mmCIF file of C-alpha atoms and ligand atoms in Angstrom:
data_model
loop_
_atom_site.group_PDB
_atom_site.id
_atom_site.type_symbol
_atom_site.label_atom_id
_atom_site.label_comp_id
_atom_site.label_asym_id
_atom_site.label_seq_id
_atom_site.Cartn_x
_atom_site.Cartn_y
_atom_site.Cartn_z
ATOM 1 C CA MET L 1 42.927 -26.019 64.503
ATOM 2 C CA HIS L 2 42.751 -22.505 65.500
ATOM 3 C CA THR L 3 46.108 -20.528 65.283
ATOM 4 C CA PHE L 4 46.470 -17.138 67.893
ATOM 5 C CA TYR L 5 48.806 -14.529 66.805
ATOM 6 C CA ASP L 6 49.711 -11.391 67.841
ATOM 7 C CA ALA L 7 52.090 -9.955 64.248
ATOM 8 C CA GLY L 8 53.499 -7.057 66.795
ATOM 9 C CA HIS L 9 55.943 -10.023 67.999
ATOM 10 C CA ASN L 10 58.105 -7.840 65.614
ATOM 11 C CA ARG L 11 58.677 -5.275 67.766
ATOM 12 C CA HIS L 12 61.029 -6.606 70.564
ATOM 13 C CA ASP L 13 64.233 -7.991 68.488
ATOM 14 C CA PRO L 14 66.687 -8.830 70.723
ATOM 15 C CA GLY L 15 68.750 -10.200 67.569
ATOM 16 C CA GLN L 16 71.395 -7.186 67.697
ATOM 17 C CA LEU L 17 72.100 -8.097 70.679
ATOM 18 C CA PRO L 18 75.466 -10.514 71.559
ATOM 19 C CA GLN L 19 73.927 -14.462 72.460
ATOM 20 C CA ALA L 20 75.208 -15.418 76.281
ATOM 21 C CA ASN L 21 77.225 -18.752 76.610
ATOM 22 C CA SER L 22 78.916 -17.920 73.032
ATOM 23 C CA PRO L 23 82.240 -18.221 72.551
ATOM 24 C CA ASP L 24 81.911 -17.168 69.093
ATOM 25 C CA ASN L 25 80.072 -13.838 69.989
ATOM 26 C CA ASP L 26 77.201 -14.993 67.702
ATOM 27 C CA LEU L 27 74.139 -12.974 67.845
ATOM 28 C CA SER L 28 70.858 -13.768 69.663
ATOM 29 C CA LEU L 29 68.604 -17.222 68.291
ATOM 30 C CA GLU L 30 65.545 -14.786 69.230
ATOM 31 C CA VAL L 31 64.905 -13.092 66.082
ATOM 32 C CA PRO L 32 61.016 -12.067 65.038
ATOM 33 C CA ARG L 33 61.585 -14.087 61.827
ATOM 34 C CA ARG L 34 61.392 -17.282 63.795
ATOM 35 C CA ALA L 35 57.933 -16.324 64.636
ATOM 36 C CA THR L 36 56.882 -15.346 60.896
ATOM 37 C CA VAL L 37 58.128 -17.630 59.430
ATOM 38 C CA LEU L 38 56.074 -20.492 61.786
ATOM 39 C CA TYR L 39 52.981 -17.707 60.453
ATOM 40 C CA GLU L 40 53.724 -18.462 57.143
ATOM 41 C CA ALA L 41 53.626 -21.954 57.597
ATOM 42 C CA ILE L 42 50.645 -22.701 58.970
ATOM 43 C CA LYS L 43 49.084 -19.982 57.308
ATOM 44 C CA ALA L 44 50.658 -22.586 53.625
ATOM 45 C CA ALA L 45 50.091 -25.482 55.323
ATOM 46 C CA ALA L 46 45.539 -24.289 55.654
ATOM 47 C CA PHE L 47 45.029 -26.017 59.482
ATOM 48 C CA GLY L 48 42.546 -23.092 59.896
ATOM 49 C CA PRO L 49 41.876 -19.598 60.706
ATOM 50 C CA ILE L 50 44.787 -17.471 62.580
ATOM 51 C CA ILE L 51 43.281 -14.837 64.721
ATOM 52 C CA ALA L 52 44.762 -12.223 66.770
ATOM 53 C CA PRO L 53 44.466 -12.922 70.525
ATOM 54 C CA GLY L 54 42.040 -11.225 72.906
ATOM 55 C CA ASP L 55 43.001 -9.027 76.230
ATOM 56 C CA PHE L 56 42.334 -11.065 78.878
ATOM 57 C CA GLY L 57 44.198 -8.212 81.532
ATOM 58 C CA ILE L 58 47.163 -8.351 83.979
ATOM 59 C CA GLU L 59 44.804 -10.766 86.311
ATOM 60 C CA PRO L 60 46.075 -13.981 84.869
ATOM 61 C CA ILE L 61 49.512 -13.026 84.749
ATOM 62 C CA GLY L 62 50.053 -11.464 88.325
ATOM 63 C CA ASP L 63 48.446 -14.947 89.290
ATOM 64 C CA VAL L 64 51.357 -16.239 88.057
ATOM 65 C CA HIS L 65 53.873 -13.460 88.450
ATOM 66 C CA ASP L 66 55.190 -11.160 90.834
ATOM 67 C CA TYR L 67 54.690 -7.871 90.888
ATOM 68 C CA GLY L 68 57.611 -6.494 91.178
ATOM 69 C CA MET L 69 58.877 -8.238 88.228
ATOM 70 C CA LEU L 70 56.344 -7.485 86.139
ATOM 71 C CA ASN L 71 56.490 -3.919 87.099
ATOM 72 C CA LEU L 72 60.439 -3.808 86.577
ATOM 73 C CA LEU L 73 59.513 -5.421 82.599
ATOM 74 C CA GLN L 74 57.101 -2.839 82.566
ATOM 75 C CA HIS L 75 58.632 0.463 82.890
ATOM 76 C CA GLY L 76 62.549 -0.844 83.524
ATOM 77 C CA TYR L 77 63.304 0.555 80.145
ATOM 78 C CA ARG L 78 61.199 3.746 81.024
ATOM 79 C CA LEU L 79 63.561 4.454 84.162
ATOM 80 C CA TRP L 80 66.400 3.191 82.158
ATOM 81 C CA GLN L 81 66.539 5.979 78.870
ATOM 82 C CA GLU L 82 66.043 8.740 82.375
ATOM 83 C CA GLU L 83 69.607 7.096 82.943
ATOM 84 C CA LYS L 84 70.681 9.259 79.982
ATOM 85 C CA THR L 85 71.772 5.431 77.888
ATOM 86 C CA SER L 86 71.030 3.400 75.412
ATOM 87 C CA LEU L 87 72.030 0.437 75.980
ATOM 88 C CA PRO L 88 69.947 -2.323 76.900
ATOM 89 C CA LEU L 89 68.613 -3.352 80.198
ATOM 90 C CA ILE L 90 70.847 -6.352 80.582
ATOM 91 C CA PRO L 91 72.082 -7.460 84.542
ATOM 92 C CA HIS L 92 75.366 -7.003 85.108
ATOM 93 C CA THR L 93 75.478 -8.113 88.786
ATOM 94 C CA TYR L 94 73.529 -11.160 89.851
ATOM 95 C CA SER L 95 71.370 -12.349 93.315
ATOM 96 C CA VAL L 96 73.257 -15.837 92.739
ATOM 97 C CA ARG L 97 72.931 -17.283 96.885
ATOM 98 C CA PRO L 98 71.664 -13.597 98.164
ATOM 99 C CA GLN L 99 71.795 -12.916 101.969
ATOM 100 C CA SER L 100 69.024 -11.748 101.779
ATOM 101 C CA ASN L 101 65.424 -11.782 100.115
ATOM 102 C CA ARG L 102 65.558 -7.776 100.215
ATOM 103 C CA ILE L 103 64.721 -6.369 97.221
ATOM 104 C CA PRO L 104 67.594 -3.621 95.696
ATOM 105 C CA ARG L 105 66.241 0.559 94.621
ATOM 106 C CA SER L 106 68.668 1.046 92.211
ATOM 107 C CA LEU L 107 67.816 -0.508 88.870
ATOM 108 C CA TRP L 108 70.685 -2.475 88.206
ATOM 109 C CA GLY L 109 70.520 -3.865 91.046
ATOM 110 C CA MET L 110 66.791 -4.749 90.480
ATOM 111 C CA VAL L 111 67.037 -6.360 87.014
ATOM 112 C CA GLY L 112 70.289 -8.416 88.816
ATOM 113 C CA TYR L 113 67.234 -8.990 91.532
ATOM 114 C CA TYR L 114 65.322 -10.593 88.956
ATOM 115 C CA CYS L 115 66.707 -11.807 85.514
ATOM 116 C CA PHE L 116 69.103 -14.612 86.041
ATOM 117 C CA ASP L 117 70.990 -14.501 82.398
ATOM 118 C CA SER L 118 72.482 -11.821 80.305
ATOM 119 C CA SER L 119 70.321 -13.511 77.397
ATOM 120 C CA THR L 120 67.038 -11.485 78.201
ATOM 121 C CA PRO L 121 67.082 -7.552 77.887
ATOM 122 C CA ILE L 122 64.608 -5.400 78.571
ATOM 123 C CA LEU L 123 64.640 -3.038 75.081
ATOM 124 C CA ALA L 124 61.478 -0.475 74.409
ATOM 125 C CA HIS L 125 59.029 -2.563 73.861
ATOM 126 C CA THR L 126 59.782 -6.119 75.891
ATOM 127 C CA TRP L 127 57.025 -5.766 78.079
ATOM 128 C CA ASP L 128 54.262 -4.958 75.490
ATOM 129 C CA VAL L 129 55.157 -7.847 73.062
ATOM 130 C CA ALA L 130 56.209 -10.469 76.450
ATOM 131 C CA TYR L 131 52.468 -8.815 77.749
ATOM 132 C CA TRP L 132 50.578 -10.110 74.435
ATOM 133 C CA SER L 133 52.686 -13.297 73.868
ATOM 134 C CA ALA L 134 50.851 -14.017 77.378
ATOM 135 C CA GLN L 135 47.460 -13.016 75.750
ATOM 136 C CA THR L 136 48.088 -15.560 73.069
ATOM 137 C CA ALA L 137 48.415 -18.465 75.120
ATOM 138 C CA VAL L 138 45.535 -17.455 77.292
ATOM 139 C CA SER L 139 43.030 -16.801 74.188
ATOM 140 C CA ALA L 140 43.829 -20.077 72.777
ATOM 141 C CA ALA L 141 43.825 -22.127 76.013
ATOM 142 C CA ALA L 142 40.047 -19.994 76.575
ATOM 143 C CA LEU L 143 38.954 -21.041 72.781
ATOM 144 C CA ALA L 144 39.615 -25.449 73.335
ATOM 145 C CA TYR L 145 38.582 -24.852 77.274
ATOM 146 C CA ALA L 146 34.888 -23.644 75.845
ATOM 147 C CA GLY L 147 34.710 -26.709 73.687
ATOM 148 C CA SER L 148 34.683 -25.200 70.172
ATOM 149 C CA GLN L 149 38.525 -26.166 68.787
ATOM 150 C CA LYS L 150 39.781 -29.451 70.585
ATOM 151 C CA VAL L 151 43.371 -28.290 69.342
ATOM 152 C CA THR L 152 44.326 -24.641 69.307
ATOM 153 C CA TYR L 153 48.114 -23.578 68.891
ATOM 154 C CA ALA L 154 49.516 -20.215 70.553
ATOM 155 C CA LEU L 155 52.134 -18.987 68.130
ATOM 156 C CA CYS L 156 54.009 -17.472 71.186
ATOM 157 C CA ARG L 157 57.173 -15.428 71.051
ATOM 158 C CA PRO L 158 58.556 -14.460 72.928
ATOM 159 C CA PRO L 159 58.972 -18.047 74.458
ATOM 160 C CA GLY L 160 57.690 -18.304 78.329
ATOM 161 C CA HIS L 161 59.091 -21.523 80.009
ATOM 162 C CA HIS L 162 62.145 -20.025 81.804
ATOM 163 C CA ALA L 163 60.617 -17.511 83.296
ATOM 164 C CA ALA L 164 59.281 -18.163 86.805
ATOM 165 C CA SER L 165 57.935 -16.389 89.132
ATOM 166 C CA ASN L 166 59.871 -13.773 90.292
ATOM 167 C CA MET L 167 62.506 -15.102 87.956
ATOM 168 C CA TYR L 168 63.102 -14.258 83.821
ATOM 169 C CA GLY L 169 65.602 -15.505 81.834
ATOM 170 C CA GLY L 170 66.587 -17.896 79.027
ATOM 171 C CA TYR L 171 65.034 -15.269 76.309
ATOM 172 C CA CYS L 172 61.583 -15.860 78.813
ATOM 173 C CA TYR L 173 60.040 -12.781 80.319
ATOM 174 C CA LEU L 174 56.634 -14.105 81.136
ATOM 175 C CA ASN L 175 55.808 -18.293 81.634
ATOM 176 C CA ASN L 176 53.235 -18.484 78.548
ATOM 177 C CA ALA L 177 52.828 -22.056 79.632
ATOM 178 C CA ALA L 178 52.218 -21.175 83.043
ATOM 179 C CA ILE L 179 49.948 -18.736 82.873
ATOM 180 C CA THR L 180 47.586 -20.944 80.786
ATOM 181 C CA ALA L 181 47.640 -23.681 83.116
ATOM 182 C CA ASN L 182 46.452 -21.624 86.182
ATOM 183 C CA TRP L 183 43.730 -19.606 84.289
ATOM 184 C CA LEU L 184 42.365 -23.409 83.254
ATOM 185 C CA VAL L 185 42.524 -23.878 86.431
ATOM 186 C CA GLN L 186 40.503 -21.847 87.833
ATOM 187 C CA GLN L 187 38.178 -22.379 85.739
ATOM 188 C CA GLY L 188 37.794 -25.943 87.101
ATOM 189 C CA GLN L 189 40.314 -28.113 84.468
ATOM 190 C CA ARG L 190 42.621 -30.381 85.385
ATOM 191 C CA VAL L 191 46.014 -29.422 83.905
ATOM 192 C CA ALA L 192 48.848 -31.338 82.571
ATOM 193 C CA ILE L 193 51.898 -29.844 81.371
ATOM 194 C CA VAL L 194 54.339 -31.841 78.692
ATOM 195 C CA ASP L 195 56.938 -29.892 77.520
ATOM 196 C CA VAL L 196 59.257 -31.126 74.512
ATOM 197 C CA ASP L 197 61.430 -27.996 74.455
ATOM 198 C CA TYR L 198 65.213 -29.260 73.620
ATOM 199 C CA HIS L 199 65.410 -26.836 77.523
ATOM 200 C CA HIS L 200 64.155 -28.063 80.729
ATOM 201 C CA GLY L 201 61.860 -25.110 81.854
ATOM 202 C CA ASN L 202 62.639 -24.412 85.377
ATOM 203 C CA GLY L 203 59.892 -21.512 84.998
ATOM 204 C CA THR L 204 57.197 -24.038 84.742
ATOM 205 C CA GLN L 205 58.764 -26.416 87.312
ATOM 206 C CA GLU L 206 58.881 -23.658 89.930
ATOM 207 C CA ILE L 207 55.782 -22.342 89.709
ATOM 208 C CA PHE L 208 53.771 -25.621 89.905
ATOM 209 C CA TYR L 209 56.542 -26.929 92.795
ATOM 210 C CA GLY L 210 54.508 -27.128 95.142
ATOM 211 C CA ARG L 211 51.206 -28.128 93.078
ATOM 212 C CA SER L 212 48.803 -30.903 92.549
ATOM 213 C CA ASP L 213 46.777 -29.317 90.476
ATOM 214 C CA VAL L 214 48.985 -29.349 87.229
ATOM 215 C CA LEU L 215 51.088 -32.483 86.838
ATOM 216 C CA TYR L 216 54.861 -30.958 85.351
ATOM 217 C CA CYS L 217 56.497 -33.671 82.592
ATOM 218 C CA SER L 218 59.564 -32.222 80.801
ATOM 219 C CA LEU L 219 61.872 -34.130 78.041
ATOM 220 C CA HIS L 220 64.978 -32.198 77.641
ATOM 221 C CA ALA L 221 68.801 -32.225 77.825
ATOM 222 C CA ASP L 222 70.284 -32.870 80.997
ATOM 223 C CA PRO L 223 71.868 -30.069 82.731
ATOM 224 C CA PHE L 224 74.577 -31.496 83.776
ATOM 225 C CA ASN L 225 75.750 -30.252 79.992
ATOM 226 C CA GLU L 226 73.076 -27.785 78.778
ATOM 227 C CA TYR L 227 70.997 -24.341 80.192
ATOM 228 C CA PRO L 228 69.670 -23.818 82.132
ATOM 229 C CA PHE L 229 72.037 -26.003 83.941
ATOM 230 C CA PHE L 230 70.715 -25.433 87.569
ATOM 231 C CA TRP L 231 67.456 -27.352 87.196
ATOM 232 C CA GLY L 232 66.102 -30.171 85.450
ATOM 233 C CA HIS L 233 67.336 -33.229 87.323
ATOM 234 C CA GLY L 234 65.232 -36.493 87.407
ATOM 235 C CA ASP L 235 65.337 -36.364 90.907
ATOM 236 C CA GLU L 236 63.169 -33.019 90.937
ATOM 237 C CA TYR L 237 59.421 -34.331 92.229
ATOM 238 C CA GLY L 238 57.827 -31.409 93.219
ATOM 239 C CA ASP L 239 57.601 -30.578 96.933
ATOM 240 C CA GLY L 240 54.985 -31.194 99.569
ATOM 241 C CA PRO L 241 51.323 -31.275 98.837
ATOM 242 C CA GLY L 242 53.185 -31.016 94.654
ATOM 243 C CA ARG L 243 55.053 -34.454 95.282
ATOM 244 C CA SER L 244 54.992 -36.711 92.549
ATOM 245 C CA TYR L 245 53.470 -33.827 90.720
ATOM 246 C CA ASN L 246 56.463 -33.319 88.398
ATOM 247 C CA PHE L 247 58.886 -35.210 86.454
ATOM 248 C CA ASN L 248 61.836 -34.514 84.626
ATOM 249 C CA TYR L 249 63.204 -37.043 82.050
ATOM 250 C CA PRO L 250 66.769 -35.619 80.989
ATOM 251 C CA LEU L 251 68.215 -36.641 78.154
ATOM 252 C CA PRO L 252 72.132 -37.585 76.783
ATOM 253 C CA ARG L 253 73.167 -34.953 73.844
ATOM 254 C CA HIS L 254 73.335 -36.528 71.085
ATOM 255 C CA THR L 255 69.261 -38.594 71.646
ATOM 256 C CA ASP L 256 68.462 -40.331 68.833
ATOM 257 C CA GLU L 257 64.545 -40.937 67.507
ATOM 258 C CA ALA L 258 64.383 -44.740 69.590
ATOM 259 C CA LEU L 259 65.516 -43.132 72.657
ATOM 260 C CA TYR L 260 63.597 -39.637 72.628
ATOM 261 C CA LEU L 261 60.165 -41.478 71.816
ATOM 262 C CA ARG L 262 60.709 -44.555 74.749
ATOM 263 C CA THR L 263 61.305 -41.467 77.102
ATOM 264 C CA LEU L 264 58.225 -39.559 75.891
ATOM 265 C CA ASP L 265 56.139 -42.499 76.317
ATOM 266 C CA GLU L 266 57.535 -43.048 79.806
ATOM 267 C CA ALA L 267 55.960 -39.910 80.330
ATOM 268 C CA LEU L 268 53.289 -40.214 78.652
ATOM 269 C CA SER L 269 52.208 -42.552 80.798
ATOM 270 C CA LYS L 270 52.350 -40.072 84.046
ATOM 271 C CA VAL L 271 49.819 -38.189 81.974
ATOM 272 C CA ARG L 272 47.464 -41.307 81.516
ATOM 273 C CA LEU L 273 47.352 -41.848 85.473
ATOM 274 C CA PHE L 274 47.322 -38.149 86.475
ATOM 275 C CA VAL L 275 43.733 -37.984 84.338
ATOM 276 C CA PRO L 276 43.973 -34.413 82.724
ATOM 277 C CA ASP L 277 41.095 -32.777 81.341
ATOM 278 C CA ILE L 278 43.064 -30.571 78.908
ATOM 279 C CA LEU L 279 46.958 -30.805 78.202
ATOM 280 C CA VAL L 280 48.726 -27.690 77.778
ATOM 281 C CA ILE L 281 52.235 -28.633 75.234
ATOM 282 C CA SER L 282 55.603 -26.794 75.635
ATOM 283 C CA LEU L 283 56.577 -27.324 72.037
ATOM 284 C CA GLY L 284 60.512 -26.488 71.298
ATOM 285 C CA LEU L 285 61.573 -27.453 67.670
ATOM 286 C CA ASP L 286 64.642 -26.969 68.979
ATOM 287 C CA ILE L 287 64.713 -30.694 69.962
ATOM 288 C CA ILE L 288 65.658 -31.758 66.066
ATOM 289 C CA ALA L 289 69.045 -31.527 64.170
ATOM 290 C CA GLY L 290 70.556 -28.556 63.264
ATOM 291 C CA ASP L 291 68.964 -26.179 65.978
ATOM 292 C CA PRO L 292 71.251 -24.052 66.716
ATOM 293 C CA ALA L 293 70.847 -24.211 70.366
ATOM 294 C CA GLY L 294 70.001 -28.484 70.059
ATOM 295 C CA SER L 295 72.352 -31.602 70.115
ATOM 296 C CA PHE L 296 69.614 -34.387 69.812
ATOM 297 C CA GLN L 297 69.627 -36.087 66.197
ATOM 298 C CA LEU L 298 66.168 -36.302 65.943
ATOM 299 C CA THR L 299 64.964 -35.403 62.089
ATOM 300 C CA VAL L 300 61.903 -33.671 60.612
ATOM 301 C CA ASP L 301 60.273 -37.508 60.818
ATOM 302 C CA THR L 302 60.574 -37.502 64.427
ATOM 303 C CA LEU L 303 57.638 -34.545 64.948
ATOM 304 C CA PRO L 304 54.786 -36.566 63.629
ATOM 305 C CA LYS L 305 55.610 -39.280 65.590
ATOM 306 C CA ILE L 306 55.603 -37.245 68.779
ATOM 307 C CA GLY L 307 52.482 -35.385 67.530
ATOM 308 C CA ALA L 308 50.495 -38.204 67.048
ATOM 309 C CA ARG L 309 51.473 -39.872 70.355
ATOM 310 C CA ILE L 310 49.921 -36.560 71.923
ATOM 311 C CA GLY L 311 47.115 -36.259 70.138
ATOM 312 C CA ALA L 312 46.096 -39.764 70.839
ATOM 313 C CA PHE L 313 45.280 -38.405 74.091
ATOM 314 C CA ASN L 314 42.035 -37.213 72.408
ATOM 315 C CA LEU L 315 41.368 -34.631 74.465
ATOM 316 C CA PRO L 316 41.477 -30.309 74.706
ATOM 317 C CA MET L 317 44.637 -29.369 74.001
ATOM 318 C CA VAL L 318 46.264 -26.358 73.672
ATOM 319 C CA ILE L 319 50.177 -26.674 72.136
ATOM 320 C CA ILE L 320 52.544 -23.656 73.133
ATOM 321 C CA GLN L 321 55.678 -22.639 70.835
ATOM 322 C CA GLU L 322 58.753 -22.082 72.851
ATOM 323 C CA GLY L 323 61.721 -22.743 71.060
ATOM 324 C CA GLY L 324 62.772 -23.163 67.626
ATOM 325 C CA TYR L 325 66.492 -21.569 66.463
ATOM 326 C CA ASN L 326 67.292 -22.944 62.904
ATOM 327 C CA ILE L 327 65.079 -20.767 60.686
ATOM 328 C CA PRO L 328 64.887 -21.694 57.638
ATOM 329 C CA ALA L 329 63.803 -25.504 59.146
ATOM 330 C CA LEU L 330 61.064 -23.884 61.155
ATOM 331 C CA GLY L 331 58.105 -24.161 58.806
ATOM 332 C CA GLU L 332 58.722 -28.027 57.743
ATOM 333 C CA GLN L 333 59.187 -28.744 60.961
ATOM 334 C CA ILE L 334 55.739 -26.691 62.747
ATOM 335 C CA VAL L 335 53.657 -28.890 59.648
ATOM 336 C CA ALA L 336 55.433 -32.157 60.599
ATOM 337 C CA PHE L 337 54.304 -31.770 64.391
ATOM 338 C CA PHE L 338 50.739 -30.692 63.919
ATOM 339 C CA ASN L 339 50.324 -33.177 60.655
ATOM 340 C CA GLY L 340 51.301 -35.645 63.446
ATOM 341 C CA LEU L 341 49.382 -34.595 65.920
ATOM 342 C CA LEU L 342 45.990 -33.668 63.713
ATOM 343 C CA GLY L 343 45.990 -37.478 62.298
ATOM 344 C CA LYS L 344 46.589 -35.856 58.787
HETATM 345 ZN ZN1 ZN Y 401 64.565 -24.372 74.322
#
């Protein structure tokens, strides 16, 4: 297995900023150490080479995301500095239920238009790091598509699955999985995305909601209880030509292994019916008990079982790192998942 990893990710560090929705004013969970711990574990387990991503340019990103949002992510921090402030660029007014789709000219207005929560600040190096996170995913996809490596791992940071076409949030700026899936479609591939992060991948769902060329299946905590709250219900099946190409499996808090695996089997049966050429897996390790962002009662021993079920497809696949915040446990978790996937 080839792993793609950009060591420069540590330049984006929201770790000193307060976490959204935290009654105790905890600091952000999305810190550089997450990815370095995963990197060290993959290296120590000797799964294969770890290489830096290539540059596929802005096009694969712009094919999925709105250029107004990309401009804000790219230039917002500099413009913010010109307003002589050292604060991170976080909205204070949001475009919830907007009267119109007119985009404000003011930076405050713009950031409230494109950003949907307070946990996703634009900092000095955010654009650069998010750009290379997306390139990491596309590089991994290109190798899996070329066929020389059946399984590739994109060790992305920041994560991506909450970022929609014209909206970012939930620690996510660019949707690495969606950019990758869309790029693979452009190469003539039929793509199924399986999202096993604890949270619903609202961004991925939105990007493909009206399309039948990409199947999206997600297992996640019920949005009635958990972030991102407004998307991820079981009756969101897709729209127009995308109808029946979107499947959500909301799960109760404290879901155990038996229920999780039974539900995963159901989701994977949809993937089988779709007959994909290639799989894109949004992997969140926040499904394991002890994660500060999760509630499920799965243990590290569940991960090889999840990996084995996905590996049984015997198709080319790109594993894309999404969440996972229990830093001391991440190394053991990622190795357990790949041991199952690779049949070790
Ligand atoms: Zn998550």
